[in-house]
Each structure stands twice: as C-alpha cells, then as structure tokens.
Amino acid sequence: MTIHDGGWVIDPKINSHIHPMTSEQHSIFTHAFEGFCGAGYEPIAYLGKQVVSGMNHRYVALQTLAQPGEKKSAIVTVTLYVPLEGRAVITSIETI
C-alpha cells in the first residue's frame, strides 16, 4: 500500500471487518478524547490515514450527547491530527 502526501489510504481489510481496529488506532482515538466534555465518543470503524506534516486519521464513531433528562446519539466521522511530536488533536466531528 503506497501512501502519498495529502491522499487518504483506506484499508479494506479493516473496513470489511476481517481484522478489528488495531490497538494503536484505538489508542489514538481514546487519547484524543481524554478530558473531552459534553459528549461521549466510541470508535466504530477506522476509515484511513492521510500523510500531512504528521498524520491525519479518520474514524466513524458513535456520538452520545448527555443532556439533562435525555441522551441523543448520532453516527459521526471524526478526523484526528497527530503531529510528528505530541498528542492527537480533534480537527473535525461531522454528523453523517
């Protein structure tokens, strides 16, 4: 699999559920959301990665908004940026 700057790489083995998300992919997601308030996020699928000045990672996730007296859930895409040095940061959350 060749990775080009700016291009997304989709791993069909993961997306067809032949292999589960790797522990590294899960860890990147979990660490990015540490201390995040207002909603909970659970990764469902790892969609791919993009080489930039670091690495972007895209996931499909279950978003649960906790509001007084009710919970609302939605399926979202989450894009995370991992710099060459440092921890992952959330760059976008979009409802599908």
A tleap script that builds the chain and sets N, CA, C and O, in Angstrom:
source leaprc.protein.ff14SB
mol = sequence {
  NMET THR ILE HIE ASP GLY GLY TRP VAL ILE
  ASP PRO LYS ILE ASN SER HIE ILE HIE PRO
  MET THR SER GLU GLN HIE SER ILE PHE THR
  HIE ALA PHE GLU GLY PHE CYS GLY ALA GLY
  TYR GLU PRO ILE ALA TYR LEU GLY LYS GLN
  VAL VAL SER GLY MET ASN HIE ARG TYR VAL
  ALA LEU GLN THR LEU ALA GLN PRO GLY GLU
  LYS LYS SER ALA ILE VAL THR VAL THR LEU
  TYR VAL PRO LEU GLU GLY ARG ALA VAL ILE
  THR SER ILE GLU THR CILE
}
set mol.1.N position { 0.841 -1.162 0.000 }
set mol.1.CA position { 0.000 0.000 0.000 }
set mol.1.C position { 0.891 1.232 0.000 }
set mol.1.O position { 1.723 1.392 0.893 }
set mol.2.N position { 0.730 2.108 -0.991 }
set mol.2.CA position { 1.515 3.317 -1.105 }
set mol.2.C position { 0.757 4.491 -0.506 }
set mol.2.O position { -0.437 4.665 -0.749 }
set mol.3.N position { 1.466 5.293 0.279 }
set mol.3.CA position { 0.865 6.467 0.887 }
set mol.3.C position { 1.455 7.698 0.214 }
set mol.3.O position { 2.675 7.856 0.162 }
set mol.4.N position { 0.590 8.572 -0.303 }
set mol.4.CA position { 1.010 9.809 -0.933 }
set mol.4.C position { 0.597 10.985 -0.058 }
set mol.4.O position { -0.463 10.954 0.567 }
set mol.5.N position { 1.442 12.034 -0.012 }
set mol.5.CA position { 1.097 13.224 0.758 }
set mol.5.C position { -0.264 13.752 0.326 }
set mol.5.O position { -0.513 13.936 -0.865 }
set mol.6.N position { -1.138 13.992 1.286 }
set mol.6.CA position { -2.449 14.557 1.003 }
set mol.6.C position { -3.504 13.552 0.589 }
set mol.6.O position { -4.676 13.916 0.493 }
set mol.7.N position { -3.141 12.298 0.338 }
set mol.7.CA position { -4.117 11.297 -0.102 }
set mol.7.C position { -4.524 10.383 1.037 }
set mol.7.O position { -3.696 9.998 1.862 }
set mol.8.N position { -5.801 10.039 1.078 }
set mol.8.CA position { -6.306 9.120 2.100 }
set mol.8.C position { -6.005 7.700 1.692 }
set mol.8.O position { -6.094 7.358 0.513 }
set mol.9.N position { -5.644 6.858 2.666 }
set mol.9.CA position { -5.405 5.435 2.447 }
set mol.9.C position { -6.488 4.679 3.207 }
set mol.9.O position { -6.605 4.806 4.426 }
set mol.10.N position { -7.274 3.895 2.482 }
set mol.10.CA position { -8.338 3.120 3.093 }
set mol.10.C position { -7.899 1.663 3.136 }
set mol.10.O position { -7.515 1.094 2.115 }
set mol.11.N position { -7.956 1.070 4.306 }
set mol.11.CA position { -7.557 -0.324 4.468 }
set mol.11.C position { -8.800 -1.202 4.380 }
set mol.11.O position { -9.569 -1.278 5.339 }
set mol.12.N position { -9.010 -1.871 3.237 }
set mol.12.CA position { -10.241 -2.655 3.073 }
set mol.12.C position { -10.354 -3.824 4.040 }
set mol.12.O position { -11.466 -4.256 4.345 }
set mol.13.N position { -9.242 -4.345 4.528 }
set mol.13.CA position { -9.305 -5.457 5.481 }
set mol.13.C position { -10.004 -5.027 6.762 }
set mol.13.O position { -10.797 -5.783 7.323 }
set mol.14.N position { -9.713 -3.815 7.228 }
set mol.14.CA position { -10.340 -3.325 8.450 }
set mol.14.C position { -11.816 -3.043 8.193 }
set mol.14.O position { -12.676 -3.403 8.997 }
set mol.15.N position { -12.099 -2.400 7.071 }
set mol.15.CA position { -13.468 -1.986 6.787 }
set mol.15.C position { -14.395 -3.147 6.476 }
set mol.15.O position { -15.609 -3.009 6.625 }
set mol.16.N position { -13.869 -4.276 6.051 }
set mol.16.CA position { -14.732 -5.436 5.821 }
set mol.16.C position { -14.807 -6.311 7.072 }
set mol.16.O position { -15.344 -7.417 7.029 }
set mol.17.N position { -14.272 -5.818 8.173 }
set mol.17.CA position { -14.325 -6.482 9.478 }
set mol.17.C position { -13.577 -7.815 9.509 }
set mol.17.O position { -13.840 -8.659 10.365 }
set mol.18.N position { -12.643 -8.001 8.572 }
set mol.18.CA position { -11.802 -9.193 8.634 }
set mol.18.C position { -10.866 -9.073 9.845 }
set mol.18.O position { -10.620 -10.048 10.555 }
set mol.19.N position { -10.356 -7.871 10.060 }
set mol.19.CA position { -9.480 -7.598 11.201 }
set mol.19.C position { -10.067 -6.431 11.983 }
set mol.19.O position { -10.511 -5.453 11.382 }
set mol.20.N position { -10.078 -6.511 13.284 }
set mol.20.CA position { -10.590 -5.397 14.077 }
set mol.20.C position { -9.616 -4.218 14.045 }
set mol.20.O position { -8.483 -4.345 13.580 }
set mol.21.N position { -10.070 -3.084 14.540 }
set mol.21.CA position { -9.219 -1.913 14.664 }
set mol.21.C position { -7.991 -2.295 15.493 }
set mol.21.O position { -8.111 -3.014 16.485 }
set mol.22.N position { -6.812 -1.816 15.088 }
set mol.22.CA position { -5.602 -2.147 15.841 }
set mol.22.C position { -5.602 -1.412 17.180 }
set mol.22.O position { -6.323 -0.430 17.356 }
set mol.23.N position { -4.809 -1.881 18.099 }
set mol.23.CA position { -4.726 -1.221 19.403 }
set mol.23.C position { -4.161 0.187 19.244 }
set mol.23.O position { -4.547 1.084 19.993 }
set mol.24.N position { -3.265 0.402 18.294 }
set mol.24.CA position { -2.714 1.743 18.056 }
set mol.24.C position { -3.806 2.690 17.538 }
set mol.24.O position { -3.900 3.828 17.996 }
set mol.25.N position { -4.625 2.231 16.595 }
set mol.25.CA position { -5.710 3.052 16.056 }
set mol.25.C position { -6.716 3.399 17.155 }
set mol.25.O position { -7.189 4.533 17.232 }
set mol.26.N position { -7.037 2.430 17.995 }
set mol.26.CA position { -7.962 2.659 19.114 }
set mol.26.C position { -7.340 3.617 20.127 }
set mol.26.O position { -8.026 4.495 20.651 }
set mol.27.N position { -6.063 3.456 20.403 }
set mol.27.CA position { -5.369 4.292 21.374 }
set mol.27.C position { -5.315 5.758 20.927 }
set mol.27.O position { -5.507 6.660 21.743 }
set mol.28.N position { -5.058 5.996 19.645 }
set mol.28.CA position { -5.033 7.364 19.109 }
set mol.28.C position { -6.383 8.030 19.373 }
set mol.28.O position { -6.440 9.168 19.840 }
set mol.29.N position { -7.462 7.317 19.074 }
set mol.29.CA position { -8.818 7.842 19.274 }
set mol.29.C position { -9.068 8.125 20.753 }
set mol.29.O position { -9.507 9.218 21.110 }
set mol.30.N position { -8.794 7.160 21.601 }
set mol.30.CA position { -9.050 7.284 23.037 }
set mol.30.C position { -8.288 8.455 23.642 }
set mol.30.O position { -8.856 9.232 24.409 }
set mol.31.N position { -7.009 8.590 23.305 }
set mol.31.CA position { -6.194 9.667 23.871 }
set mol.31.C position { -6.654 11.040 23.390 }
set mol.31.O position { -6.571 12.011 24.142 }
set mol.32.N position { -7.133 11.137 22.162 }
set mol.32.CA position { -7.597 12.427 21.640 }
set mol.32.C position { -8.817 12.927 22.413 }
set mol.32.O position { -9.004 14.135 22.562 }
set mol.33.N position { -9.643 12.008 22.904 }
set mol.33.CA position { -10.876 12.400 23.590 }
set mol.33.C position { -10.743 12.435 25.115 }
set mol.33.O position { -11.738 12.665 25.803 }
set mol.34.N position { -9.550 12.215 25.658 }
set mol.34.CA position { -9.364 12.304 27.112 }
set mol.34.C position { -9.718 13.708 27.580 }
set mol.34.O position { -9.202 14.691 27.048 }
set mol.35.N position { -10.589 13.804 28.566 }
set mol.35.CA position { -10.977 15.088 29.125 }
set mol.35.C position { -12.001 15.849 28.300 }
set mol.35.O position { -12.356 16.975 28.650 }
set mol.36.N position { -12.486 15.258 27.208 }
set mol.36.CA position { -13.488 15.909 26.353 }
set mol.36.C position { -14.822 15.929 27.087 }
set mol.36.O position { -15.257 14.899 27.601 }
set mol.37.N position { -15.482 17.092 27.143 }
set mol.37.CA position { -16.738 17.231 27.881 }
set mol.37.C position { -17.900 17.506 26.940 }
set mol.37.O position { -17.717 18.048 25.850 }
set mol.38.N position { -19.096 17.127 27.374 }
set mol.38.CA position { -20.307 17.438 26.634 }
set mol.38.C position { -20.859 16.296 25.808 }
set mol.38.O position { -22.049 16.276 25.496 }
set mol.39.N position { -20.020 15.351 25.453 }
set mol.39.CA position { -20.463 14.199 24.666 }
set mol.39.C position { -19.471 13.062 24.840 }
set mol.39.O position { -18.299 13.277 25.150 }
set mol.40.N position { -19.963 11.852 24.634 }
set mol.40.CA position { -19.104 10.679 24.648 }
set mol.40.C position { -18.929 10.186 23.222 }
set mol.40.O position { -19.840 10.317 22.404 }
set mol.41.N position { -17.780 9.625 22.919 }
set mol.41.CA position { -17.495 9.114 21.582 }
set mol.41.C position { -16.908 7.717 21.677 }
set mol.41.O position { -15.978 7.468 22.444 }
set mol.42.N position { -17.468 6.806 20.882 }
set mol.42.CA position { -16.988 5.427 20.827 }
set mol.42.C position { -16.628 5.107 19.379 }
set mol.42.O position { -17.483 5.200 18.497 }
set mol.43.N position { -15.364 4.730 19.121 }
set mol.43.CA position { -14.983 4.430 17.738 }
set mol.43.C position { -15.689 3.167 17.243 }
set mol.43.O position { -15.759 2.160 17.948 }
set mol.44.N position { -16.212 3.242 16.016 }
set mol.44.CA position { -16.873 2.098 15.390 }
set mol.44.C position { -15.981 1.488 14.322 }
set mol.44.O position { -15.850 0.267 14.230 }
set mol.45.N position { -15.361 2.356 13.505 }
set mol.45.CA position { -14.516 1.873 12.400 }
set mol.45.C position { -13.416 2.882 12.122 }
set mol.45.O position { -13.608 4.092 12.240 }
set mol.46.N position { -12.276 2.360 11.757 }
set mol.46.CA position { -11.159 3.186 11.311 }
set mol.46.C position { -11.240 3.263 9.798 }
set mol.46.O position { -11.208 2.234 9.122 }
set mol.47.N position { -11.344 4.477 9.254 }
set mol.47.CA position { -11.514 4.636 7.816 }
set mol.47.C position { -10.207 4.757 7.047 }
set mol.47.O position { -10.107 4.269 5.922 }
set mol.48.N position { -9.212 5.396 7.632 }
set mol.48.CA position { -7.952 5.529 6.901 }
set mol.48.C position { -7.072 6.601 7.501 }
set mol.48.O position { -7.381 7.198 8.532 }
set mol.49.N position { -5.951 6.824 6.811 }
set mol.49.CA position { -4.979 7.816 7.271 }
set mol.49.C position { -4.522 8.660 6.092 }
set mol.49.O position { -4.639 8.262 4.933 }
set mol.50.N position { -3.995 9.848 6.422 }
set mol.50.CA position { -3.546 10.803 5.424 }
set mol.50.C position { -2.226 11.386 5.901 }
set mol.50.O position { -2.145 11.931 7.001 }
set mol.51.N position { -1.194 11.271 5.078 }
set mol.51.CA position { 0.106 11.840 5.416 }
set mol.51.C position { 0.066 13.336 5.154 }
set mol.51.O position { -0.234 13.778 4.045 }
set mol.52.N position { 0.372 14.106 6.186 }
set mol.52.CA position { 0.499 15.559 6.095 }
set mol.52.C position { 1.783 15.884 6.856 }
set mol.52.O position { 2.691 15.053 6.855 }
set mol.53.N position { 1.910 17.020 7.491 }
set mol.53.CA position { 3.085 17.260 8.337 }
set mol.53.C position { 2.807 16.586 9.682 }
set mol.53.O position { 2.706 17.246 10.716 }
set mol.54.N position { 2.690 15.298 9.643 }
set mol.54.CA position { 2.234 14.432 10.721 }
set mol.54.C position { 1.304 13.431 10.065 }
set mol.54.O position { 1.574 12.981 8.951 }
set mol.55.N position { 0.214 13.073 10.729 }
set mol.55.CA position { -0.724 12.109 10.155 }
set mol.55.C position { -2.142 12.451 10.594 }
set mol.55.O position { -2.402 12.681 11.775 }
set mol.56.N position { -3.058 12.482 9.623 }
set mol.56.CA position { -4.481 12.571 9.926 }
set mol.56.C position { -5.052 11.169 9.967 }
set mol.56.O position { -4.642 10.303 9.194 }
set mol.57.N position { -5.989 10.946 10.858 }
set mol.57.CA position { -6.677 9.655 10.962 }
set mol.57.C position { -8.173 9.939 10.952 }
set mol.57.O position { -8.634 10.886 11.590 }
set mol.58.N position { -8.933 9.116 10.224 }
set mol.58.CA position { -10.387 9.316 10.167 }
set mol.58.C position { -11.100 8.069 10.667 }
set mol.58.O position { -10.733 6.942 10.334 }
set mol.59.N position { -12.135 8.301 11.480 }
set mol.59.CA position { -12.912 7.246 12.111 }
set mol.59.C position { -14.402 7.486 11.892 }
set mol.59.O position { -14.826 8.608 11.615 }
set mol.60.N position { -15.183 6.434 12.016 }
set mol.60.CA position { -16.620 6.541 12.205 }
set mol.60.C position { -16.831 6.236 13.680 }
set mol.60.O position { -16.252 5.291 14.218 }
set mol.61.N position { -17.668 7.046 14.334 }
set mol.61.CA position { -17.857 6.882 15.777 }
set mol.61.C position { -19.326 7.092 16.159 }
set mol.61.O position { -20.103 7.707 15.429 }
set mol.62.N position { -19.668 6.562 17.315 }
set mol.62.CA position { -20.968 6.796 17.917 }
set mol.62.C position { -20.819 7.962 18.885 }
set mol.62.O position { -20.034 7.900 19.831 }
set mol.63.N position { -21.577 9.019 18.643 }
set mol.63.CA position { -21.567 10.201 19.497 }
set mol.63.C position { -22.795 10.136 20.405 }
set mol.63.O position { -23.911 9.935 19.926 }
set mol.64.N position { -22.592 10.304 21.712 }
set mol.64.CA position { -23.701 10.341 22.652 }
set mol.64.C position { -23.645 11.668 23.395 }
set mol.64.O position { -22.719 11.936 24.161 }
set mol.65.N position { -24.668 12.497 23.148 }
set mol.65.CA position { -24.766 13.787 23.823 }
set mol.65.C position { -25.542 13.598 25.113 }
set mol.65.O position { -26.650 13.061 25.104 }
set mol.66.N position { -24.970 14.034 26.209 }
set mol.66.CA position { -25.628 13.899 27.511 }
set mol.66.C position { -26.260 15.232 27.876 }
set mol.66.O position { -25.570 16.196 28.209 }
set mol.67.N position { -27.586 15.270 27.808 }
set mol.67.CA position { -28.331 16.457 28.195 }
set mol.67.C position { -29.217 16.077 29.372 }
set mol.67.O position { -29.611 14.918 29.505 }
set mol.68.N position { -29.529 17.034 30.218 }
set mol.68.CA position { -30.371 16.706 31.379 }
set mol.68.C position { -31.660 16.000 30.957 }
set mol.68.O position { -32.444 16.539 30.176 }
set mol.69.N position { -31.866 14.815 31.469 }
set mol.69.CA position { -33.082 14.062 31.217 }
set mol.69.C position { -33.136 13.273 29.927 }
set mol.69.O position { -34.091 12.527 29.712 }
set mol.70.N position { -32.137 13.412 29.053 }
set mol.70.CA position { -32.179 12.634 27.819 }
set mol.70.C position { -30.775 12.442 27.238 }
set mol.70.O position { -29.851 13.209 27.510 }
set mol.71.N position { -30.659 11.410 26.445 }
set mol.71.CA position { -29.419 11.141 25.718 }
set mol.71.C position { -29.753 11.109 24.240 }
set mol.71.O position { -30.743 10.498 23.836 }
set mol.72.N position { -28.939 11.761 23.436 }
set mol.72.CA position { -29.099 11.735 21.987 }
set mol.72.C position { -27.857 11.097 21.390 }
set mol.72.O position { -26.735 11.406 21.789 }
set mol.73.N position { -28.066 10.200 20.429 }
set mol.73.CA position { -26.947 9.532 19.773 }
set mol.73.C position { -26.947 9.846 18.287 }
set mol.73.O position { -27.999 10.077 17.691 }
set mol.74.N position { -25.766 9.853 17.696 }
set mol.74.CA position { -25.618 10.070 16.264 }
set mol.74.C position { -24.363 9.349 15.792 }
set mol.74.O position { -23.444 9.097 16.572 }
set mol.75.N position { -24.337 9.023 14.516 }
set mol.75.CA position { -23.132 8.471 13.897 }
set mol.75.C position { -22.386 9.640 13.270 }
set mol.75.O position { -22.974 10.441 12.544 }
set mol.76.N position { -21.091 9.737 13.551 }
set mol.76.CA position { -20.280 10.857 13.083 }
set mol.76.C position { -18.971 10.357 12.475 }
set mol.76.O position { -18.535 9.235 12.731 }
set mol.77.N position { -18.362 11.213 11.669 }
set mol.77.CA position { -16.974 10.975 11.279 }
set mol.77.C position { -16.115 11.880 12.155 }
set mol.77.O position { -16.479 13.021 12.440 }
set mol.78.N position { -14.987 11.360 12.569 }
set mol.78.CA position { -14.054 12.099 13.410 }
set mol.78.C position { -12.706 12.099 12.709 }
set mol.78.O position { -12.194 11.046 12.331 }
set mol.79.N position { -12.135 13.285 12.539 }
set mol.79.CA position { -10.787 13.387 11.981 }
set mol.79.C position { -9.864 13.870 13.088 }
set mol.79.O position { -10.136 14.866 13.758 }
set mol.80.N position { -8.769 13.145 13.263 }
set mol.80.CA position { -7.770 13.471 14.273 }
set mol.80.C position { -6.447 13.765 13.588 }
set mol.80.O position { -6.101 13.129 12.593 }
set mol.81.N position { -5.712 14.725 14.119 }
set mol.81.CA position { -4.377 15.045 13.611 }
set mol.81.C position { -3.357 14.655 14.663 }
set mol.81.O position { -3.467 15.046 15.825 }
set mol.82.N position { -2.363 13.880 14.249 }
set mol.82.CA position { -1.262 13.503 15.139 }
set mol.82.C position { 0.001 14.170 14.583 }
set mol.82.O position { 0.493 13.777 13.526 }
set mol.83.N position { 0.528 15.180 15.294 }
set mol.83.CA position { 1.742 15.843 14.818 }
set mol.83.C position { 2.947 14.917 14.917 }
set mol.83.O position { 2.889 13.868 15.558 }
set mol.84.N position { 4.035 15.317 14.277 }
set mol.84.CA position { 5.244 14.494 14.324 }
set mol.84.C position { 5.691 14.276 15.768 }
set mol.84.O position { 6.212 13.214 16.107 }
set mol.85.N position { 5.486 15.284 16.615 }
set mol.85.CA position { 5.764 15.147 18.043 }
set mol.85.C position { 4.578 15.715 18.809 }
set mol.85.O position { 4.158 16.843 18.551 }
set mol.86.N position { 4.047 14.965 19.727 }
set mol.86.CA position { 2.925 15.448 20.519 }
set mol.86.C position { 1.740 14.508 20.440 }
set mol.86.O position { 1.815 13.427 19.857 }
set mol.87.N position { 0.641 14.946 21.044 }
set mol.87.CA position { -0.534 14.081 21.127 }
set mol.87.C position { -1.570 14.446 20.070 }
set mol.87.O position { -1.554 15.542 19.508 }
set mol.88.N position { -2.465 13.506 19.817 }
set mol.88.CA position { -3.510 13.682 18.823 }
set mol.88.C position { -4.468 14.781 19.235 }
set mol.88.O position { -4.775 14.954 20.414 }
set mol.89.N position { -4.935 15.525 18.234 }
set mol.89.CA position { -5.936 16.562 18.471 }
set mol.89.C position { -7.118 16.333 17.524 }
set mol.89.O position { -6.958 15.812 16.420 }
set mol.90.N position { -8.285 16.727 17.974 }
set mol.90.CA position { -9.506 16.576 17.176 }
set mol.90.C position { -9.552 17.752 16.204 }
set mol.90.O position { -9.487 18.909 16.618 }
set mol.91.N position { -9.667 17.447 14.897 }
set mol.91.CA position { -9.758 18.527 13.919 }
set mol.91.C position { -11.164 18.663 13.350 }
set mol.91.O position { -11.534 19.745 12.894 }
set mol.92.N position { -11.957 17.594 13.364 }
set mol.92.CA position { -13.347 17.738 12.936 }
set mol.92.C position { -14.197 16.582 13.447 }
set mol.92.O position { -13.736 15.453 13.613 }
set mol.93.N position { -15.466 16.921 13.689 }
set mol.93.CA position { -16.503 15.948 14.026 }
set mol.93.C position { -17.707 16.331 13.174 }
set mol.93.O position { -18.250 17.427 13.314 }
set mol.94.N position { -18.122 15.427 12.291 }
set mol.94.CA position { -19.218 15.737 11.377 }
set mol.94.C position { -20.271 14.637 11.435 }
set mol.94.O position { -19.949 13.451 11.374 }
set mol.95.N position { -21.521 15.040 11.552 }
set mol.95.CA position { -22.620 14.076 11.560 }
set mol.95.C position { -22.770 13.496 10.160 }
set mol.95.O position { -22.721 14.218 9.164 }
set mol.96.N position { -22.953 12.183 10.103 }
set mol.96.CA position { -23.150 11.509 8.808 }
set mol.96.C position { -24.618 11.580 8.452 }
set mol.96.O position { -25.024 11.079 7.403 }
savepdb mol mol.pdb
quit
